[in-house]
mmCIF file of N, CA and C in Angstrom:
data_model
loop_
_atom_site.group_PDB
_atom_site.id
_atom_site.type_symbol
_atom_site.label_atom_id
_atom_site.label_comp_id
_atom_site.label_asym_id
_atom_site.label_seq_id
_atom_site.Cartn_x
_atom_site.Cartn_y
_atom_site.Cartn_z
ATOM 1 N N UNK I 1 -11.266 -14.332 -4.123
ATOM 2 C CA UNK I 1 -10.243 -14.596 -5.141
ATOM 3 C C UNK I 1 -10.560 -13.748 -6.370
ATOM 4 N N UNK I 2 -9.421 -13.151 -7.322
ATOM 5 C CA UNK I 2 -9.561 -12.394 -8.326
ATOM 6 C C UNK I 2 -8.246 -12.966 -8.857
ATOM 7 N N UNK I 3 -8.655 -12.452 -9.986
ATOM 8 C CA UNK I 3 -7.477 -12.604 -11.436
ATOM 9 C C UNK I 3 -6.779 -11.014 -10.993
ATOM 10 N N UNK I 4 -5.425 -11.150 -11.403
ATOM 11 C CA UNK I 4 -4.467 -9.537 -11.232
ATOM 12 C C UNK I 4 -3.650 -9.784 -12.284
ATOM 13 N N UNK I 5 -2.938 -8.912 -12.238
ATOM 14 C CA UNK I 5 -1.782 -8.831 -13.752
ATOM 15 C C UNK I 5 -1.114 -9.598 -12.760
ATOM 16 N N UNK I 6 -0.592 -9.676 -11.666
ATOM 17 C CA UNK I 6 0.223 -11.075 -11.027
ATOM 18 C C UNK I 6 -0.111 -12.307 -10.771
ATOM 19 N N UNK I 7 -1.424 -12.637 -11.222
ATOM 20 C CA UNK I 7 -2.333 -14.029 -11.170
ATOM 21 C C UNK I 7 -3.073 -14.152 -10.169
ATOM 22 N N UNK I 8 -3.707 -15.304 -9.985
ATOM 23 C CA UNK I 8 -4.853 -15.062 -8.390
ATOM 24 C C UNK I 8 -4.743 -14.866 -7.545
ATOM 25 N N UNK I 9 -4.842 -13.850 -6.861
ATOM 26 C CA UNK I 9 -4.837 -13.425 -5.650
ATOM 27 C C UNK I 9 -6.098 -13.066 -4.676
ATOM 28 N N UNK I 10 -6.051 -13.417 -3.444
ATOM 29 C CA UNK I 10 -6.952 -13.125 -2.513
ATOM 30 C C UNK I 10 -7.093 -12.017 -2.459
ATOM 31 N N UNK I 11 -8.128 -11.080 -2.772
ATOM 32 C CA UNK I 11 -8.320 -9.108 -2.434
ATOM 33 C C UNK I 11 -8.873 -9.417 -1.401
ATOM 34 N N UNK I 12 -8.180 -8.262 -0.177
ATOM 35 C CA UNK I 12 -8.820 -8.301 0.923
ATOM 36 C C UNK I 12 -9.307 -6.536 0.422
ATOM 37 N N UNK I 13 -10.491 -6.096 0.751
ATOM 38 C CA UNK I 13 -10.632 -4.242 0.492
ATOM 39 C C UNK I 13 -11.547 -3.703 1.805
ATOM 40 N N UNK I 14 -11.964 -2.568 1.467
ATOM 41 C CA UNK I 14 -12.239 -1.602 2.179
ATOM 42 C C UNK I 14 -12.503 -0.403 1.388
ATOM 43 N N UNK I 15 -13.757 0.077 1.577
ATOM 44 C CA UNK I 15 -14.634 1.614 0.951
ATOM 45 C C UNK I 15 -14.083 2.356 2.160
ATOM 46 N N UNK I 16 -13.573 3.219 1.619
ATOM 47 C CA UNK I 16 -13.357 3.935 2.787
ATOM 48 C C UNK I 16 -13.392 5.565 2.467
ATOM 49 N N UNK I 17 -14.087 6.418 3.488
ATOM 50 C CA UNK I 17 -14.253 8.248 3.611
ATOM 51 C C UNK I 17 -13.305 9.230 3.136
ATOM 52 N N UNK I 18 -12.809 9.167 2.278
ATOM 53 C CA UNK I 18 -11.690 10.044 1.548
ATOM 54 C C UNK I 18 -11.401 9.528 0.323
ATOM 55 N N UNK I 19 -10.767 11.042 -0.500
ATOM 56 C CA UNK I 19 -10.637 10.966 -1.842
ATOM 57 C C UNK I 19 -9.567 9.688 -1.585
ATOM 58 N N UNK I 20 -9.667 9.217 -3.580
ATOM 59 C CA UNK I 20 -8.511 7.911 -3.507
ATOM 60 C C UNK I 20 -6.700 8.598 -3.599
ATOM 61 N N UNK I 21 -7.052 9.987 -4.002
ATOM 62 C CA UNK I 21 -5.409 10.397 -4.010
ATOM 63 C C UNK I 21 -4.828 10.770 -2.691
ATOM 64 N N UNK I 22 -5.831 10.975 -1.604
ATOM 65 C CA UNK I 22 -5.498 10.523 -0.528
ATOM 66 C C UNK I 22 -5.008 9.325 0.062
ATOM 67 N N UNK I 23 -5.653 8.342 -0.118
ATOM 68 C CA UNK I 23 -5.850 6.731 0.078
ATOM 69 C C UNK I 23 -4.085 6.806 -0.368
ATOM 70 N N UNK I 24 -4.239 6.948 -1.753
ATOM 71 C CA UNK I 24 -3.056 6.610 -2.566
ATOM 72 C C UNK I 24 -1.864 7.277 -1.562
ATOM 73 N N UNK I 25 -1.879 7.964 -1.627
ATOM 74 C CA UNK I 25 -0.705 9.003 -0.956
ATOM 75 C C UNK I 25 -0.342 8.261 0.687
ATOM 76 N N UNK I 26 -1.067 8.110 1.024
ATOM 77 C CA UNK I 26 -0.880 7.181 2.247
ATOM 78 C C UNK I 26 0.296 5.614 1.711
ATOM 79 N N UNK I 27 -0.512 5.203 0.764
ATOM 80 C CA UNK I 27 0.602 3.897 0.308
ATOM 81 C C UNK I 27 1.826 4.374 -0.344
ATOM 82 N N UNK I 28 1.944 5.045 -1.012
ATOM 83 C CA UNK I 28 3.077 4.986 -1.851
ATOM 84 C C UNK I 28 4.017 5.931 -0.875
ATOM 85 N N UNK I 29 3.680 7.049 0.673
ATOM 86 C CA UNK I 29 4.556 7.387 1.405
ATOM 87 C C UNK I 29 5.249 6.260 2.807
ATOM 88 N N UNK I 30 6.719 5.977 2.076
ATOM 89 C CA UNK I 30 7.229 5.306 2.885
ATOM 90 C C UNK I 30 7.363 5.663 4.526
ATOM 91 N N UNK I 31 7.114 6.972 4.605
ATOM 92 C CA UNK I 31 6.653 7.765 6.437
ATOM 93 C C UNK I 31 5.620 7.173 7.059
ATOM 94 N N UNK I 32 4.406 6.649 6.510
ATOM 95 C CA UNK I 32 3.354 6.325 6.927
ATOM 96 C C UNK I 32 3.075 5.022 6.947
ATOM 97 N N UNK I 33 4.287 3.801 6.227
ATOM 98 C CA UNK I 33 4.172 2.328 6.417
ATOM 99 C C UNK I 33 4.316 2.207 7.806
ATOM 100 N N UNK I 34 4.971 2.338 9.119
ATOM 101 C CA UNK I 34 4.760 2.094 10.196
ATOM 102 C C UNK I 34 3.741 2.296 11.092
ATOM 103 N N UNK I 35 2.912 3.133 10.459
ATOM 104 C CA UNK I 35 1.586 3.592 10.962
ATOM 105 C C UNK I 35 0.244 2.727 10.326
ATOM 106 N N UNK I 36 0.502 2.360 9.262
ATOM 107 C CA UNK I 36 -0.701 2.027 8.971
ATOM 108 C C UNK I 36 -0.463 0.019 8.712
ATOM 109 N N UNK I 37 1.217 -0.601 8.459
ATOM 110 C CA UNK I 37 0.941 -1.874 8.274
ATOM 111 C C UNK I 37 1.912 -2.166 9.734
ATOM 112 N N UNK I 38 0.257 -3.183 10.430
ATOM 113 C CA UNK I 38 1.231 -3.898 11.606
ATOM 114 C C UNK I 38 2.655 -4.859 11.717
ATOM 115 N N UNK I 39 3.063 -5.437 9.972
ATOM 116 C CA UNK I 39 4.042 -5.505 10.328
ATOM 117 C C UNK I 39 5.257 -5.044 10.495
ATOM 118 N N UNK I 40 5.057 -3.816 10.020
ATOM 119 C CA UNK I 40 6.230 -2.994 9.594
ATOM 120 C C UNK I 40 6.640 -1.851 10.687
ATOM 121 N N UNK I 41 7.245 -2.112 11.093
ATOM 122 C CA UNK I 41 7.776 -1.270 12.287
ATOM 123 C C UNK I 41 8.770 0.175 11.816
ATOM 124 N N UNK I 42 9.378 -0.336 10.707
ATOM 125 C CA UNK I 42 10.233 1.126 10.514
ATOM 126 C C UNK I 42 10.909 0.388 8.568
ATOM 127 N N UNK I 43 11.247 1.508 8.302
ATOM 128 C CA UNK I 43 11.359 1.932 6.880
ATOM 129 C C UNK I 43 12.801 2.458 6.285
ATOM 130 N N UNK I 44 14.039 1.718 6.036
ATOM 131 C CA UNK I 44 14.744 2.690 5.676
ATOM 132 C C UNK I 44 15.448 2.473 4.207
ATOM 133 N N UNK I 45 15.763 3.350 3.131
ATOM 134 C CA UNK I 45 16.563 3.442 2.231
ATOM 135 C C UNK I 45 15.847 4.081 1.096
ATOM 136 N N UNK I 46 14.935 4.531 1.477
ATOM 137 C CA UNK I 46 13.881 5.187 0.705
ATOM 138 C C UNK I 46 12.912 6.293 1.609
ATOM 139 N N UNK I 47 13.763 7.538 0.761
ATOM 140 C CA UNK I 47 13.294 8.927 1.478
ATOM 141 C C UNK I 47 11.789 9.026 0.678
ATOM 142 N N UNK I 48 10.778 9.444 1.331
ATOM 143 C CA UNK I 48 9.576 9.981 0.851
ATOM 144 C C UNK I 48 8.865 9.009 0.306
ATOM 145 N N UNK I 49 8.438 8.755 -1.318
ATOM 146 C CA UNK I 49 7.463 7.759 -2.002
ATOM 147 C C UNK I 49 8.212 7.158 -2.548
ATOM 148 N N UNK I 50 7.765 5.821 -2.680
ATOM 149 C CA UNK I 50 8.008 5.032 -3.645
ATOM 150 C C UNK I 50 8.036 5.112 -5.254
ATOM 151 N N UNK I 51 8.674 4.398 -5.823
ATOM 152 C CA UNK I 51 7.987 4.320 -7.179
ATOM 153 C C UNK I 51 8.871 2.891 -7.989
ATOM 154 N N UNK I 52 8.553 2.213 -9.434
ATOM 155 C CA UNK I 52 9.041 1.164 -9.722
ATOM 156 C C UNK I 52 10.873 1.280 -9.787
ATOM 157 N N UNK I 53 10.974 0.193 -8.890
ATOM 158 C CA UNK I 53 12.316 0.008 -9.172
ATOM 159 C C UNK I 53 13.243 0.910 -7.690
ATOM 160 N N UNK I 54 12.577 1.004 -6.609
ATOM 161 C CA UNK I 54 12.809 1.471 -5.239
ATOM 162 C C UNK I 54 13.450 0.369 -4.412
ATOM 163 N N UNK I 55 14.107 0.550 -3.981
ATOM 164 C CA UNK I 55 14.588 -0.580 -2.950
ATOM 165 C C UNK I 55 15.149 -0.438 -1.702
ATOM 166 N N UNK I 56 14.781 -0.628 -0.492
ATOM 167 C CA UNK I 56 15.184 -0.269 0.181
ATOM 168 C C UNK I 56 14.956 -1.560 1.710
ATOM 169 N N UNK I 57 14.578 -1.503 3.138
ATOM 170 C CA UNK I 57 14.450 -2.958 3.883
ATOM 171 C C UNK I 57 13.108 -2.177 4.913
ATOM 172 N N UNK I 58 12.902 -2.858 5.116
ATOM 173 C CA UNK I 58 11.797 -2.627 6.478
ATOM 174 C C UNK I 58 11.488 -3.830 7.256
ATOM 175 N N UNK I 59 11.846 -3.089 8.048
ATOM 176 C CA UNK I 59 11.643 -3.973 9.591
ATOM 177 C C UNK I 59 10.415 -4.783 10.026
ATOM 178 N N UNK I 60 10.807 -5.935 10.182
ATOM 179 C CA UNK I 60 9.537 -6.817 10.016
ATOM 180 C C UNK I 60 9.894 -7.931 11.867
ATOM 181 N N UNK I 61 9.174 -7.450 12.657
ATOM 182 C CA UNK I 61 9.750 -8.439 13.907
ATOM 183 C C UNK I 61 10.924 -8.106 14.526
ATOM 184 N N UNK I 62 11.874 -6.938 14.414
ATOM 185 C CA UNK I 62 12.630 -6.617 14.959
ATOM 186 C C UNK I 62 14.267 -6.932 14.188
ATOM 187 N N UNK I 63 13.570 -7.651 12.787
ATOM 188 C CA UNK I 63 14.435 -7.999 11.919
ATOM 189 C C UNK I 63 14.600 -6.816 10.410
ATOM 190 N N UNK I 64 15.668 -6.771 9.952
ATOM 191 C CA UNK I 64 15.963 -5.825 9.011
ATOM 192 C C UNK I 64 15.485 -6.607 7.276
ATOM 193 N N UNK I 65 14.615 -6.321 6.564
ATOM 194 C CA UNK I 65 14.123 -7.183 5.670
ATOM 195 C C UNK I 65 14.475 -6.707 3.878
ATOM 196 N N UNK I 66 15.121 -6.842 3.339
ATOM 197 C CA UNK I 66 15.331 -5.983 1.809
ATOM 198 C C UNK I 66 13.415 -6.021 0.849
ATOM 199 N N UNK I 67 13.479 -5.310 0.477
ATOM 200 C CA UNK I 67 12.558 -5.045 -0.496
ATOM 201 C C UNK I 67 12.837 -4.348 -1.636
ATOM 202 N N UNK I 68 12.033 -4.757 -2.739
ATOM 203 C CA UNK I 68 11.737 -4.159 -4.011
ATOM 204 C C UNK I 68 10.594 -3.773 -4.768
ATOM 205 N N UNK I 69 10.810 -2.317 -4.867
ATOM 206 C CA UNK I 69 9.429 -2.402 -6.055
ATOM 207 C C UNK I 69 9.064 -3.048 -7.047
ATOM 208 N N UNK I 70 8.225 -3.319 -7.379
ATOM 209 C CA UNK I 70 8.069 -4.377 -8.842
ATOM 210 C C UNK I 70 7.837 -3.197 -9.871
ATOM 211 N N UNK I 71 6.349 -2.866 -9.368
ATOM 212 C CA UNK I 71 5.406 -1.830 -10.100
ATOM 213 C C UNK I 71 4.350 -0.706 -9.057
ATOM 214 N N UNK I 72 4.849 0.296 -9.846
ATOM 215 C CA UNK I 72 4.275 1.480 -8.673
ATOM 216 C C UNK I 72 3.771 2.254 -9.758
ATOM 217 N N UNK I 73 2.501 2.507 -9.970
ATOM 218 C CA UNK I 73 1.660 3.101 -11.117
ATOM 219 C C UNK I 73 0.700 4.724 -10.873
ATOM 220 N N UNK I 74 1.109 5.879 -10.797
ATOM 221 C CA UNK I 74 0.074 6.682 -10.528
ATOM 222 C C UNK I 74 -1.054 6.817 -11.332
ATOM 223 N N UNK I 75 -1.043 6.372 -12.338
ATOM 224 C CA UNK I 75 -2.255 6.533 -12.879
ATOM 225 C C UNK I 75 -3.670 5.522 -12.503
ATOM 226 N N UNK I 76 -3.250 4.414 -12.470
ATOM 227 C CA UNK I 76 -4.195 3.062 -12.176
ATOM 228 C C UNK I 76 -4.049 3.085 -10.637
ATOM 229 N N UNK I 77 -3.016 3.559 -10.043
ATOM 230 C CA UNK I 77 -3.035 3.371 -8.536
ATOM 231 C C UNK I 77 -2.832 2.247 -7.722
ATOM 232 N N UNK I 78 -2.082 1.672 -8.758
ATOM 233 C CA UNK I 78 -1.419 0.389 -8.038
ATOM 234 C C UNK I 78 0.123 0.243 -7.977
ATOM 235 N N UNK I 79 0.622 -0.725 -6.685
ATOM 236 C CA UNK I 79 1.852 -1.045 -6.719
ATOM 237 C C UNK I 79 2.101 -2.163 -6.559
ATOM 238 N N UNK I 80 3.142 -3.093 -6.424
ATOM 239 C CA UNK I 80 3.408 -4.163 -6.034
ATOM 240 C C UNK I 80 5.008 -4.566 -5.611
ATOM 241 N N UNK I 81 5.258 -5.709 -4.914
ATOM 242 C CA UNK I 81 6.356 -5.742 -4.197
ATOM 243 C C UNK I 81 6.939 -6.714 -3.869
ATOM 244 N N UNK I 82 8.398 -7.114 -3.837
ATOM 245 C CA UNK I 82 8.791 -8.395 -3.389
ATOM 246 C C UNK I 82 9.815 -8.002 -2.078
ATOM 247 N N UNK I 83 9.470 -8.832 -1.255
ATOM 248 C CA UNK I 83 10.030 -8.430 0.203
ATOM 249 C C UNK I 83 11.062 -10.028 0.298
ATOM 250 N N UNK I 84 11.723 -10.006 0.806
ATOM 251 C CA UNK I 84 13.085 -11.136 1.206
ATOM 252 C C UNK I 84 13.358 -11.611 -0.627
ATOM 253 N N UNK I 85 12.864 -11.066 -1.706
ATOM 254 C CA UNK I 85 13.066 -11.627 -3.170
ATOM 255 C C UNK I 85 11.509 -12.401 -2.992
ATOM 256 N N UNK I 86 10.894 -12.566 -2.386
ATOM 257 C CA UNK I 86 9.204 -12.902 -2.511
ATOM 258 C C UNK I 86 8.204 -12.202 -2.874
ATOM 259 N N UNK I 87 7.313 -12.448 -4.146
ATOM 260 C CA UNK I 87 6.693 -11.740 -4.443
ATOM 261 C C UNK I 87 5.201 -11.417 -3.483
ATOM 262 N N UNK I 88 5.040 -10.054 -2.572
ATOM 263 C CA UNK I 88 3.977 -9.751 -1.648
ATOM 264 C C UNK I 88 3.060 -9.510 -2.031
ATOM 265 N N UNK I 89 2.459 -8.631 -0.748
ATOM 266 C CA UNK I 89 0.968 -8.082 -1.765
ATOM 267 C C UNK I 89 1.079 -7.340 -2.645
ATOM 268 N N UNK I 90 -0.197 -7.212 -3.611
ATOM 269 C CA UNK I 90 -0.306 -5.769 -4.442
ATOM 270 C C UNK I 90 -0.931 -4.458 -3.513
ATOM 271 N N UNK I 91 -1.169 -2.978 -3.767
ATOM 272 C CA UNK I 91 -2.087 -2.188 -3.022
ATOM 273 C C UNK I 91 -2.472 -1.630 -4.525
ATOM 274 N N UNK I 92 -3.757 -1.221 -4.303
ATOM 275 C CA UNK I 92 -4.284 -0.794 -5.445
ATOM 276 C C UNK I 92 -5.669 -0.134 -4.902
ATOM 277 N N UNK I 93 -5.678 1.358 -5.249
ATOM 278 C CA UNK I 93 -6.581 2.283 -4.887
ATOM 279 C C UNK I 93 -7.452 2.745 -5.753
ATOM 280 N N UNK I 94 -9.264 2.386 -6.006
ATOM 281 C CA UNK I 94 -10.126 2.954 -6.754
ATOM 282 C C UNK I 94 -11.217 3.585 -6.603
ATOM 283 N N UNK I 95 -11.053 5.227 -6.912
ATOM 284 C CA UNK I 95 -12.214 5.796 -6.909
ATOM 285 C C UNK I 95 -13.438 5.272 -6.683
ATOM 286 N N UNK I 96 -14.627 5.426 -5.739
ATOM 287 C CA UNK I 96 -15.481 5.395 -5.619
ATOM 288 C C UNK I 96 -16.665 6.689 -5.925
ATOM 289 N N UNK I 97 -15.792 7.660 -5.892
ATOM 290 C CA UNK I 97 -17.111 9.188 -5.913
ATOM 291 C C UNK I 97 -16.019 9.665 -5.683
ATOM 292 N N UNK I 98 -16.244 11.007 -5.207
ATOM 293 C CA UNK I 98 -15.482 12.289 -5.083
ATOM 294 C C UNK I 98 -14.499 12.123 -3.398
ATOM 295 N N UNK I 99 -15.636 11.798 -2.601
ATOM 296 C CA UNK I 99 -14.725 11.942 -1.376
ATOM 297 C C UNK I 99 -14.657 10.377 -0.594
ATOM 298 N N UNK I 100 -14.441 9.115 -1.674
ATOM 299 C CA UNK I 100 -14.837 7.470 -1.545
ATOM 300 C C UNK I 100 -13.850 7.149 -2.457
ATOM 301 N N UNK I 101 -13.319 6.552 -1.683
ATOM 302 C CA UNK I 101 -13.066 5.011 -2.141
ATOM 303 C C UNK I 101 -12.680 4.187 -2.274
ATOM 304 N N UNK I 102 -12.056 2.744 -2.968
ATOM 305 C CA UNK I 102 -11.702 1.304 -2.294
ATOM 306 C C UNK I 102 -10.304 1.296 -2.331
ATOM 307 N N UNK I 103 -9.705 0.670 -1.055
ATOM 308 C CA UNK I 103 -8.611 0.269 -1.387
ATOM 309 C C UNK I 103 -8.509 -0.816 -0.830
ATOM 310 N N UNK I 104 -7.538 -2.157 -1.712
ATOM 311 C CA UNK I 104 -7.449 -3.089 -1.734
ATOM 312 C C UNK I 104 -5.889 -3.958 -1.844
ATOM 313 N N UNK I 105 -6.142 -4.758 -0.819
ATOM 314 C CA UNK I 105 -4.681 -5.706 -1.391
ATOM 315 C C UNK I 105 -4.870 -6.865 -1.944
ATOM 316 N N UNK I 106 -3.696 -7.509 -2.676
ATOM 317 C CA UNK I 106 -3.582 -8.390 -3.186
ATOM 318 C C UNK I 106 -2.905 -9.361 -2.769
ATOM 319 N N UNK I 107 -3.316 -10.427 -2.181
ATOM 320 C CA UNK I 107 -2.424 -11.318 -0.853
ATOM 321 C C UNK I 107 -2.497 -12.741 -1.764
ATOM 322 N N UNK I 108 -0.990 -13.017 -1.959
ATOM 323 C CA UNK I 108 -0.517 -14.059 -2.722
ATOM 324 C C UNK I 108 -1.802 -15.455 -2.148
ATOM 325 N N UNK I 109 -2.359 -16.029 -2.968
ATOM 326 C CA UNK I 109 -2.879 -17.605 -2.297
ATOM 327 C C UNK I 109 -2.113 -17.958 -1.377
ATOM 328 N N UNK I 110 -1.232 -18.666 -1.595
ATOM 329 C CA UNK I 110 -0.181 -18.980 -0.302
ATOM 330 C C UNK I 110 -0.215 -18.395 1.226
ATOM 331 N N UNK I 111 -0.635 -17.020 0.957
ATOM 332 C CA UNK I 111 -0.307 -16.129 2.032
ATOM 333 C C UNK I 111 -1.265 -15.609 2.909
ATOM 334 N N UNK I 112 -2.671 -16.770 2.261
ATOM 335 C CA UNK I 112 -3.919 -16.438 2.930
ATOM 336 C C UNK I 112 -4.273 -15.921 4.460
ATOM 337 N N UNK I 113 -3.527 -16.524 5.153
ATOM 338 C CA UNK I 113 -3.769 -15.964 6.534
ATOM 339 C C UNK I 113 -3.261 -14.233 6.901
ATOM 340 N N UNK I 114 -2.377 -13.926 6.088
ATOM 341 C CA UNK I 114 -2.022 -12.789 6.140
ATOM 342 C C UNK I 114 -2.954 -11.503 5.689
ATOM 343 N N UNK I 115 -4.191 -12.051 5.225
ATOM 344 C CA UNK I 115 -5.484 -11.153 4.975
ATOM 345 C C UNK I 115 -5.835 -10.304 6.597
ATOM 346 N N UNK I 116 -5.764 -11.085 7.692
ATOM 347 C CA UNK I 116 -6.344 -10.657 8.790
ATOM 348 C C UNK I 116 -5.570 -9.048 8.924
ATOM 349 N N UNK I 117 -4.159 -9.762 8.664
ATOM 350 C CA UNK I 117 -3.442 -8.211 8.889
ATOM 351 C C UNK I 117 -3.611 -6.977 8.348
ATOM 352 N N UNK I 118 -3.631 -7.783 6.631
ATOM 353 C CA UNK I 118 -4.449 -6.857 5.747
ATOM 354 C C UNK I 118 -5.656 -6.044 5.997
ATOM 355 N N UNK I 119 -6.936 -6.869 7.014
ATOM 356 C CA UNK I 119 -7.890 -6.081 7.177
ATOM 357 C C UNK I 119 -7.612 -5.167 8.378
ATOM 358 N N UNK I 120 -6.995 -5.114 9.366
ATOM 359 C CA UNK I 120 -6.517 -4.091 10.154
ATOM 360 C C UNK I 120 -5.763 -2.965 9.557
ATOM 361 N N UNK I 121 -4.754 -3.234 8.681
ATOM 362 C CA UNK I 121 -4.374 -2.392 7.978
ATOM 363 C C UNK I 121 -4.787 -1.142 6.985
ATOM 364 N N UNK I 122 -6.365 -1.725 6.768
ATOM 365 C CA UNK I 122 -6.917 -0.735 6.322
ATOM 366 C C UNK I 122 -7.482 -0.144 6.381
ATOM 367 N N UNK I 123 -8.203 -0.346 7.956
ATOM 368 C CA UNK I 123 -8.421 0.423 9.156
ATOM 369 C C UNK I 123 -8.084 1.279 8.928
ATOM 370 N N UNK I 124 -6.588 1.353 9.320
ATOM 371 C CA UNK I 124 -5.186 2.270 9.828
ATOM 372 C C UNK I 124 -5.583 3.169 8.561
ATOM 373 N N UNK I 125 -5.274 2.491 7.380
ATOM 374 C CA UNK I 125 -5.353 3.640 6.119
ATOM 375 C C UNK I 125 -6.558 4.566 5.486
ATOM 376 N N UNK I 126 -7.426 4.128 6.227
ATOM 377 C CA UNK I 126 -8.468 4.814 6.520
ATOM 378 C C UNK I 126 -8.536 6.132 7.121
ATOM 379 N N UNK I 127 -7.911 5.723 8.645
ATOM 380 C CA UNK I 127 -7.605 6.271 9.446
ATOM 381 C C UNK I 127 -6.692 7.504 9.355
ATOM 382 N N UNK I 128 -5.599 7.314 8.362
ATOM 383 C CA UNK I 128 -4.887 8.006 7.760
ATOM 384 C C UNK I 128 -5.561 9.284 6.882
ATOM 385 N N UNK I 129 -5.869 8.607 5.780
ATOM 386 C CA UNK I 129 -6.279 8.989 4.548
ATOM 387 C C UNK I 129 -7.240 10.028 4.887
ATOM 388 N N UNK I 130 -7.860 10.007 5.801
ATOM 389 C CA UNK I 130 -9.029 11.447 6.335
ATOM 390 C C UNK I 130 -8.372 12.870 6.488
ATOM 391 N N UNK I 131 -7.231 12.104 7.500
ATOM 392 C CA UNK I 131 -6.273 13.325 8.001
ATOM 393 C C UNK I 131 -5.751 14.075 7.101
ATOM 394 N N UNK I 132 -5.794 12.930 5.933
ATOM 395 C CA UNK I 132 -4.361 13.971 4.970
ATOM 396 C C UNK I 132 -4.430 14.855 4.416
ATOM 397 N N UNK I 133 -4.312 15.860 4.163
ATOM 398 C CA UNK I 133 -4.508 17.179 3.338
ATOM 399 C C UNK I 133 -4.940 17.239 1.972
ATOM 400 N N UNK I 134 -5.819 17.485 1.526
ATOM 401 C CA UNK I 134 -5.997 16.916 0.250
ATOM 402 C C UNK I 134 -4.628 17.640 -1.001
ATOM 403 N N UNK I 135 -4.024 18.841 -0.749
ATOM 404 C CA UNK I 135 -3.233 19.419 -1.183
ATOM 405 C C UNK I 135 -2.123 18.346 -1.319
ATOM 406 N N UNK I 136 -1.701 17.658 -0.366
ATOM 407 C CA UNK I 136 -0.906 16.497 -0.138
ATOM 408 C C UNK I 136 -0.815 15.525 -0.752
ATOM 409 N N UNK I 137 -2.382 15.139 -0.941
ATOM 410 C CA UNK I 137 -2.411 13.867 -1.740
ATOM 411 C C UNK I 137 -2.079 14.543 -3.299
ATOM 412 N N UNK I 138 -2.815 15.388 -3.470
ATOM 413 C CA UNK I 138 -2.589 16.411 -5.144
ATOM 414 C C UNK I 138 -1.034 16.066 -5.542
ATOM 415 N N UNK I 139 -0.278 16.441 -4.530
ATOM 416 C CA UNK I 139 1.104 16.669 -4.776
ATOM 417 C C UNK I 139 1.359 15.137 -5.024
ATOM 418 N N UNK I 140 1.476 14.573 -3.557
ATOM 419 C CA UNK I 140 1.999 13.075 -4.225
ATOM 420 C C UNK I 140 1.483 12.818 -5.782
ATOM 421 N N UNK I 141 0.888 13.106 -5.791
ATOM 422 C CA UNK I 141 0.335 12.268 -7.058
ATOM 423 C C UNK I 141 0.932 12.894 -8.083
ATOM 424 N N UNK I 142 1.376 14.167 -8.507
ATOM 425 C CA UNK I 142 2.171 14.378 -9.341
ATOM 426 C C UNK I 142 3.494 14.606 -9.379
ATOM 427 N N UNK I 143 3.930 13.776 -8.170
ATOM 428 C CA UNK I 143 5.656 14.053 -7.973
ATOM 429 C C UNK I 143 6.125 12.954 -8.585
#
């Protein structure tokens, strides 16, 4: 449990082998939510990245779901989100060193069991985040 600018929330995290504007670039590209969160199967109404005030639905179970950005921050490296008008997790990415470091969600109390998914998920973004070009992440980050 931690205190957030959205109140207590369960952080589930992960140190993980790549820069964080990598890490980052992985979350805030809506191409790569089907790859890296198991519930999300597909993504549409939002070409490329996110940012505050995005809205668009993703497929959750074979069902079509609306979402909204709350807050999508490049500098601090956090975002946050309300999916069916419910406020979800946060993602929030912090430097560890040069080619490290944590990324973490923020899983409403309520929504405790949904950590498990969370920790597979960041597997995946792990998994991701190696691959990505670091040129890539550069860019996201200043688009």
């Amino acid at each position: 449990m931690e205190r957030t600018p959205d109140g207590r929330r369960l952080a589930v995290s992960r140190r993980i082998s790549a820069p964080a504007d990598a890490a980052w670039g992985v979350l805030v590209s809506v191409a790569d939510w089907p790859d890296w969160g198991p519930s999300v199967s597909a993504v549409r109404g939002v070409d490329g990245r996110i940012e505050a005030g995005s809205r668009g639905e993703v497929r959750v179970a074979g069902v079509w779901v609306p979402f909204s950005i709350e807050t999508c921050d490049d500098e601090s490296r956090r975002w946050t989100w309300h999916v069916a008008g419910i406020p979800a997790t946060g993602h929030r990415v912090e430097s560890v060193g040069a080619d490290r470091c944590e990324v973490a969600f923020e899983v409403p109390v309520l929504a405790g069991p949904y950590a498990a998914v969370c920790a597979l998920a960041l597997r995946r973004i792990e998994r991701l985040a190696k691959r990505r070009p670091t040129d890539e992440a550069s860019r996201d980050r200043s688009e």
